[in-house]
C-alpha positions as MATLAB code, in Angstrom:
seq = 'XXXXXXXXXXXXXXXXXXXXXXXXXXXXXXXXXXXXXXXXXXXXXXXXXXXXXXXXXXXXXXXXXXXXXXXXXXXXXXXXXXXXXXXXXXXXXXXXXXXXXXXXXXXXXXXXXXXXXXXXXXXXXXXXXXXXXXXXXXXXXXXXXXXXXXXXXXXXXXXXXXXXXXXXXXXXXXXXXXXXXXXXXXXXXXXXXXXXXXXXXXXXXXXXXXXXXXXXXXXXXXXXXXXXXXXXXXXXXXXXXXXXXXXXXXXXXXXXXXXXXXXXXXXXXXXXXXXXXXXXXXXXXXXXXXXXXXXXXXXXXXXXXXXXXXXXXXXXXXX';
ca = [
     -75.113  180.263  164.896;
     -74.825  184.154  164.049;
     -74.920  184.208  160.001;
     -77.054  180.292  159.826;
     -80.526  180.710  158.678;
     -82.204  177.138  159.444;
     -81.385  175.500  162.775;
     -81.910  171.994  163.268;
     -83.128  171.990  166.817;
     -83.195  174.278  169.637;
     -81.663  174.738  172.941;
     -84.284  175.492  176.023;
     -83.691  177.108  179.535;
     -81.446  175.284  181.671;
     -82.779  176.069  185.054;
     -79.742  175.240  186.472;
     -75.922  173.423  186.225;
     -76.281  172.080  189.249;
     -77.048  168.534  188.658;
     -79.044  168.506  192.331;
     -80.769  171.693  191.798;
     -81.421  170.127  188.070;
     -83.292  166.925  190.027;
     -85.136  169.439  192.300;
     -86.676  171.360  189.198;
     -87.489  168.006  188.042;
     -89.605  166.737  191.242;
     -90.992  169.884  191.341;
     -92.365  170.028  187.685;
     -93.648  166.232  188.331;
     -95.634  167.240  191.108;
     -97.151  169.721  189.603;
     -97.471  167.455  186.555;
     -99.411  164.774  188.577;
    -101.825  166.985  190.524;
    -102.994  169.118  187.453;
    -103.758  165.672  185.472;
    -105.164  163.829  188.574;
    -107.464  166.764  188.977;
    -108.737  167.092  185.681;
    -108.809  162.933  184.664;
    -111.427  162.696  187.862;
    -113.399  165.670  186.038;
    -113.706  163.822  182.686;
    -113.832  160.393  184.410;
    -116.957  161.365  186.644;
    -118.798  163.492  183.856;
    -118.177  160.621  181.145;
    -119.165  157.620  183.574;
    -122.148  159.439  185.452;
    -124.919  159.939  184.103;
    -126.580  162.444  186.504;
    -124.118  164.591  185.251;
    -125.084  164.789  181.550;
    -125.985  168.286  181.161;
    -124.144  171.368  179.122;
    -123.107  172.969  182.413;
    -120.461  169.540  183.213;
    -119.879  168.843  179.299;
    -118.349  172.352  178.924;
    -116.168  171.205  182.060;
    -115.101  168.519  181.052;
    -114.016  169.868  177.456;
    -112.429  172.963  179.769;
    -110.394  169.648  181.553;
    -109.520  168.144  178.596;
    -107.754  171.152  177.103;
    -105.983  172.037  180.001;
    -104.530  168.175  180.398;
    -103.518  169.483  177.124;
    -101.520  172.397  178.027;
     -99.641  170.963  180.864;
     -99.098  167.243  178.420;
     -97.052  169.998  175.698;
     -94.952  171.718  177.558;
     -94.330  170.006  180.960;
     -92.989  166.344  179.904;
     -90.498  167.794  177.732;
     -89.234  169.786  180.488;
     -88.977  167.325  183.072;
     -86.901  165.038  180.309;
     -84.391  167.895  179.975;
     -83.729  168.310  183.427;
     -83.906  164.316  184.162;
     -81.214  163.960  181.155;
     -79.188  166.728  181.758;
     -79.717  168.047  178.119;
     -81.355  171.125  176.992;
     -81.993  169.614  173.151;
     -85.594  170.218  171.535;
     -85.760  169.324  167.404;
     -87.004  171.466  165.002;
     -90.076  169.347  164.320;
     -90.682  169.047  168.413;
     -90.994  172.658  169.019;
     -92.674  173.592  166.224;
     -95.571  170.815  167.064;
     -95.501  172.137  170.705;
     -95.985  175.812  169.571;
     -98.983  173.949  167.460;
    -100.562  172.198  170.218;
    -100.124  174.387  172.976;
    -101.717  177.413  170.826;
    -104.507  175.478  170.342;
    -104.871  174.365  174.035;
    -104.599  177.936  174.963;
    -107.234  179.139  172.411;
    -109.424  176.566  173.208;
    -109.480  177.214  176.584;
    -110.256  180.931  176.321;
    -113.082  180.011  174.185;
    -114.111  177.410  177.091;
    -114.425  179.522  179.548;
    -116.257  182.440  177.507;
    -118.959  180.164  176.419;
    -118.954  178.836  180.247;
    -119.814  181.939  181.427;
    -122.520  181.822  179.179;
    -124.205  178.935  179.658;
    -124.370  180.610  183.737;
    -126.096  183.329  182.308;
    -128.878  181.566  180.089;
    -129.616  179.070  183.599;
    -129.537  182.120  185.659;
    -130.882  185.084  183.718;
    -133.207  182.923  181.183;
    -133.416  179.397  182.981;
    -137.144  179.122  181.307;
    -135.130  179.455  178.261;
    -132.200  177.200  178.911;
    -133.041  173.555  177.460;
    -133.847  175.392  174.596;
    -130.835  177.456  174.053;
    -128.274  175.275  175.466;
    -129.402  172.044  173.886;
    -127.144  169.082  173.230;
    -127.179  170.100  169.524;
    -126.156  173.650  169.760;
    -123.386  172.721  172.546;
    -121.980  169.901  169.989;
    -121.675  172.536  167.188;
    -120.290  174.830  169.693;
    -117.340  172.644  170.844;
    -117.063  171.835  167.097;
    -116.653  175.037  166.368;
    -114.070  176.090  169.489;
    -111.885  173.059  168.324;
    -112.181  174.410  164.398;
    -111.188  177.614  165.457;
    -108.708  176.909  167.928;
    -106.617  174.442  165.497;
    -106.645  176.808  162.594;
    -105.185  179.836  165.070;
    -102.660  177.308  166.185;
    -101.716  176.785  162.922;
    -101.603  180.230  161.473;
     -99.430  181.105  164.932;
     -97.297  178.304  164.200;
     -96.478  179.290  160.513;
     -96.290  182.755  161.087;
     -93.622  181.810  163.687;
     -91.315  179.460  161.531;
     -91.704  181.097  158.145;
     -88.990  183.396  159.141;
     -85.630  182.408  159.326;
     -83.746  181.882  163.037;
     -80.064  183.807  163.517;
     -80.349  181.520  166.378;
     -81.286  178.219  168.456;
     -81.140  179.043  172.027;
     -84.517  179.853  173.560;
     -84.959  181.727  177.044;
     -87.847  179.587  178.395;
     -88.588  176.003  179.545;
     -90.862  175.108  176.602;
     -90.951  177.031  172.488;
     -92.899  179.897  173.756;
     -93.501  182.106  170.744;
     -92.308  186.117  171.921;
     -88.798  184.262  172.775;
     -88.596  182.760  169.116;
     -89.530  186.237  167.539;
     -86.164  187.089  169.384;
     -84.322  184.654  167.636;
     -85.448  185.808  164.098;
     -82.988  187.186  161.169;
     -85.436  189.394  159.676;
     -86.901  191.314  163.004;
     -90.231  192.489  162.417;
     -92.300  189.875  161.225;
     -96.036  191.024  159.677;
     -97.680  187.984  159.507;
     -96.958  186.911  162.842;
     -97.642  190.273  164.567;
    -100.870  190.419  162.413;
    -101.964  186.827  164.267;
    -101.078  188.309  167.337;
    -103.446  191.248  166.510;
    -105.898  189.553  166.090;
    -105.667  187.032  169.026;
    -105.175  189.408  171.221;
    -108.416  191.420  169.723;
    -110.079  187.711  170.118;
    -108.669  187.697  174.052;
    -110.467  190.963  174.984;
    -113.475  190.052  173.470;
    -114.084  187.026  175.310;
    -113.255  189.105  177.794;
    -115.852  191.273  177.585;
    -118.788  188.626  176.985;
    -117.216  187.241  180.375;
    -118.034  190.474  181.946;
    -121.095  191.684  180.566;
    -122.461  188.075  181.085;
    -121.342  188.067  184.691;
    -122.830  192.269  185.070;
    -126.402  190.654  183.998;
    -125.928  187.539  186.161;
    -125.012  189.978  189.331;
    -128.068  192.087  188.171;
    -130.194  188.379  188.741;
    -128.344  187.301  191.677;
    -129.126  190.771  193.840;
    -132.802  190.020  193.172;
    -132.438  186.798  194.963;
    -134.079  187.099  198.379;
    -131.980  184.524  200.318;
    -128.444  185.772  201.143;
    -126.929  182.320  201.320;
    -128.278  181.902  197.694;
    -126.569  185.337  197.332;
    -123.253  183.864  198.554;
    -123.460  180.872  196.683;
    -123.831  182.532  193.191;
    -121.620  184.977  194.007;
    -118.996  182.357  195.189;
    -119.324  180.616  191.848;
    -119.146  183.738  190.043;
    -115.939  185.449  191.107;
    -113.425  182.846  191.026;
    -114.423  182.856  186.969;
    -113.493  186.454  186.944;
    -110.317  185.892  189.002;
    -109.136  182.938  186.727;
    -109.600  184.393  183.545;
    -109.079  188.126  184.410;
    -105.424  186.515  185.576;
    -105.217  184.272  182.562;
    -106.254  187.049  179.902;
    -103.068  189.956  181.733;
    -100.388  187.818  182.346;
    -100.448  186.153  178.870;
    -100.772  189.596  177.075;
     -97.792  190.566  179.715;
     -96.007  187.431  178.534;
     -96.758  188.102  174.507;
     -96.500  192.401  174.382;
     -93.531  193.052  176.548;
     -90.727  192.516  174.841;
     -88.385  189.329  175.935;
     -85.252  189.638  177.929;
     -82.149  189.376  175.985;
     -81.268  186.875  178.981;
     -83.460  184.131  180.766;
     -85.594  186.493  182.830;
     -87.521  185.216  186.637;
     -90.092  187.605  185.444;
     -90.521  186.012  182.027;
     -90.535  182.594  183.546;
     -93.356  184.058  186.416;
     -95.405  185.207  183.596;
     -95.410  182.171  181.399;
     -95.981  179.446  184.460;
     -98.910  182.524  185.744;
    -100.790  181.840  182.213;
     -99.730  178.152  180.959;
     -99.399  176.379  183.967;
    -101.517  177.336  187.222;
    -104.961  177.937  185.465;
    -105.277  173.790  184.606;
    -103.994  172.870  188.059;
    -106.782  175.702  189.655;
    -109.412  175.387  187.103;
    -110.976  171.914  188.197;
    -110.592  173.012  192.050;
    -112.495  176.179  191.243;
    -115.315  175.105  188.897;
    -115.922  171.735  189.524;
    -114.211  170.397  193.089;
    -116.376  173.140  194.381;
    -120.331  171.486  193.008;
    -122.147  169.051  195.062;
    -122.701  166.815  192.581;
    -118.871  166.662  191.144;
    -117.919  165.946  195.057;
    -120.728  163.150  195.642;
    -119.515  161.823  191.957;
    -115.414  161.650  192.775;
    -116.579  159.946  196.633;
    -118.484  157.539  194.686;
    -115.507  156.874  192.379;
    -113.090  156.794  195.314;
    -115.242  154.074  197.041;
    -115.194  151.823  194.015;
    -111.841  152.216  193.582;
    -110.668  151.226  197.399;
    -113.588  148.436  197.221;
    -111.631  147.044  193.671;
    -108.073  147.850  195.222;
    -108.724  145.983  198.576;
    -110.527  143.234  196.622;
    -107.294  142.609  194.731;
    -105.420  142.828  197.691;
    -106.858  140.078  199.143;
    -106.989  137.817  195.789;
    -103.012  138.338  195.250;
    -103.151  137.210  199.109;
    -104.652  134.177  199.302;
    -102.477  133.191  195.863;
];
């Protein structure tokens, strides 16, 4: 592959030769497959079908849910195939629409969770003010907008990143994660790619910082509060946020600054699984498996569903 400039697909990380260890990764990655889009299907499920929970606070959830099904739908199927198969074959056109997608996930969910963080601080800080700011209008223009803006990054990433020709195919990661294809370019530095990275990155820490100085004024509100279990509770809320997205925000600028091992790297691999994978499987534990109303919601949809399964049960039973 040393002097081609086009390749027609590319080879991803082989976990292992072994075929058993090979099956292992595989049960592993369809665990974690199952429990990150069980968790976040009963989050869209119960804020779609329920109508007590109609309100900005559980529509930005669910749009958070959908995005991370997203993520984890890109990268982990294709991965689980591989090691099923025994192959390590992506095509051209497959990675390129998984950098696409999973770019756009990832933006989208940064923007998710900065205009989450928001919407806390207008109900705490301003609640007298909420209906008004955080209408059903202005949150339908801003998910517009989030999805506007997160498919046009994805697609500037994505032709920043294949403009340039590849010296070679073989890519030290489980999915087409961009710093590893950067390795495999001809021409080195590449400005248009680097400049998108700029300016994601400049996008990254500002959400950032409207995540903190939101949370600073909703701490200032909070310490007012008479009641220490009403102290607890907000604070409780609050922090796991912080966590989340503080861990989300360094481990993917870990993953995209530091410059890719010549080799397939465990510290590589920690970083990328810290960023892509464990924020959709904690997410809907954190922010919504945690609210009242989300629990009383998912029992409710629990009980219909054992009332509907036994009912079946007993109809295939007496045919």
């Amino acid at each position: 592959m040393e002097n081609q400039t086009t390749v027609p697909y590319f080879l991803l990380l082989e976990f292992s030769q072994n075929r058993h260890l090979q099956l292992l990764y595989f049960f592993l990655f369809f665990i974690l497959y199952l429990a990150t889009a069980t968790t976040n299907l009963l989050i869209i499920f119960a804020v779609v079908f329920h109508h007590c929970l109609h309100n900005p606070m559980y529509f930005f959830l669910m749009n958070l849910a959908v995005q991370d099904l997203g993520i984890v739908s890109v990268i982990i199927p294709k991965s689980m195939t591989n090691s099923l198969m025994d192959t390590r074959h992506i095509s051209y056109f497959g990675c390129v629409t998984q950098v696409f997608l999973f770019v756009s996930f990832e933006t989208s969910d940064f923007f998710f969770l900065t205009v989450m963080a928001y919407d806390r601080y207008v109900a705490i800080c301003h609640p007298l003010h909420y209906e008004m700011v955080m209408n059903w209008k202005a949150c339908t223009k801003i998910v517009i907008l989030v999805g506007l803006t997160s498919v046009l990054y994805g697609m500037l990433h994505t032709t920043g990143t294949f403009s340039m020709p590849f010296c070679s195919n073989v890519v030290s990661q489980f999915f087409c994660e961009i710093p590893h294809l950067l390795k495999l370019s001809c021409s080195g530095f590449n400005l248009v790619e680097n400049g998108v990275l700029v300016a994601g990155f400049t996008g990254a820490l500002g959400c950032f910082i409207l995540i903190t100085v939101s949370y600073v004024m909703i701490f200032k509100a909070v310490l007012r509060i008479p009641s220490v279990k009403g102290r607890q509770k907000a604070f409780s809320t609050c922090l796991p946020h912080l966590i989340i997205f503080s861990m989300l925000l360094v481990t993917s600028c870990m993953a995209y600054l530091k410059s890719p091992s010549k080799s397939p790297s465990y510290l590589d691999l920690t970083f990328t699984v810290l960023y892509s994978l464990l924020p959709p499987l904690l997410n809907p534990i954190i922010y919504s498996m945690k609210n009242k109303n989300i629990k009383l919601v998912l029992f409710k949809l629990w009980k219909s569903f054992t009332f509907f399964f036994t009912f079946f049960k007993k109809l295939i039973a007496l045919h």
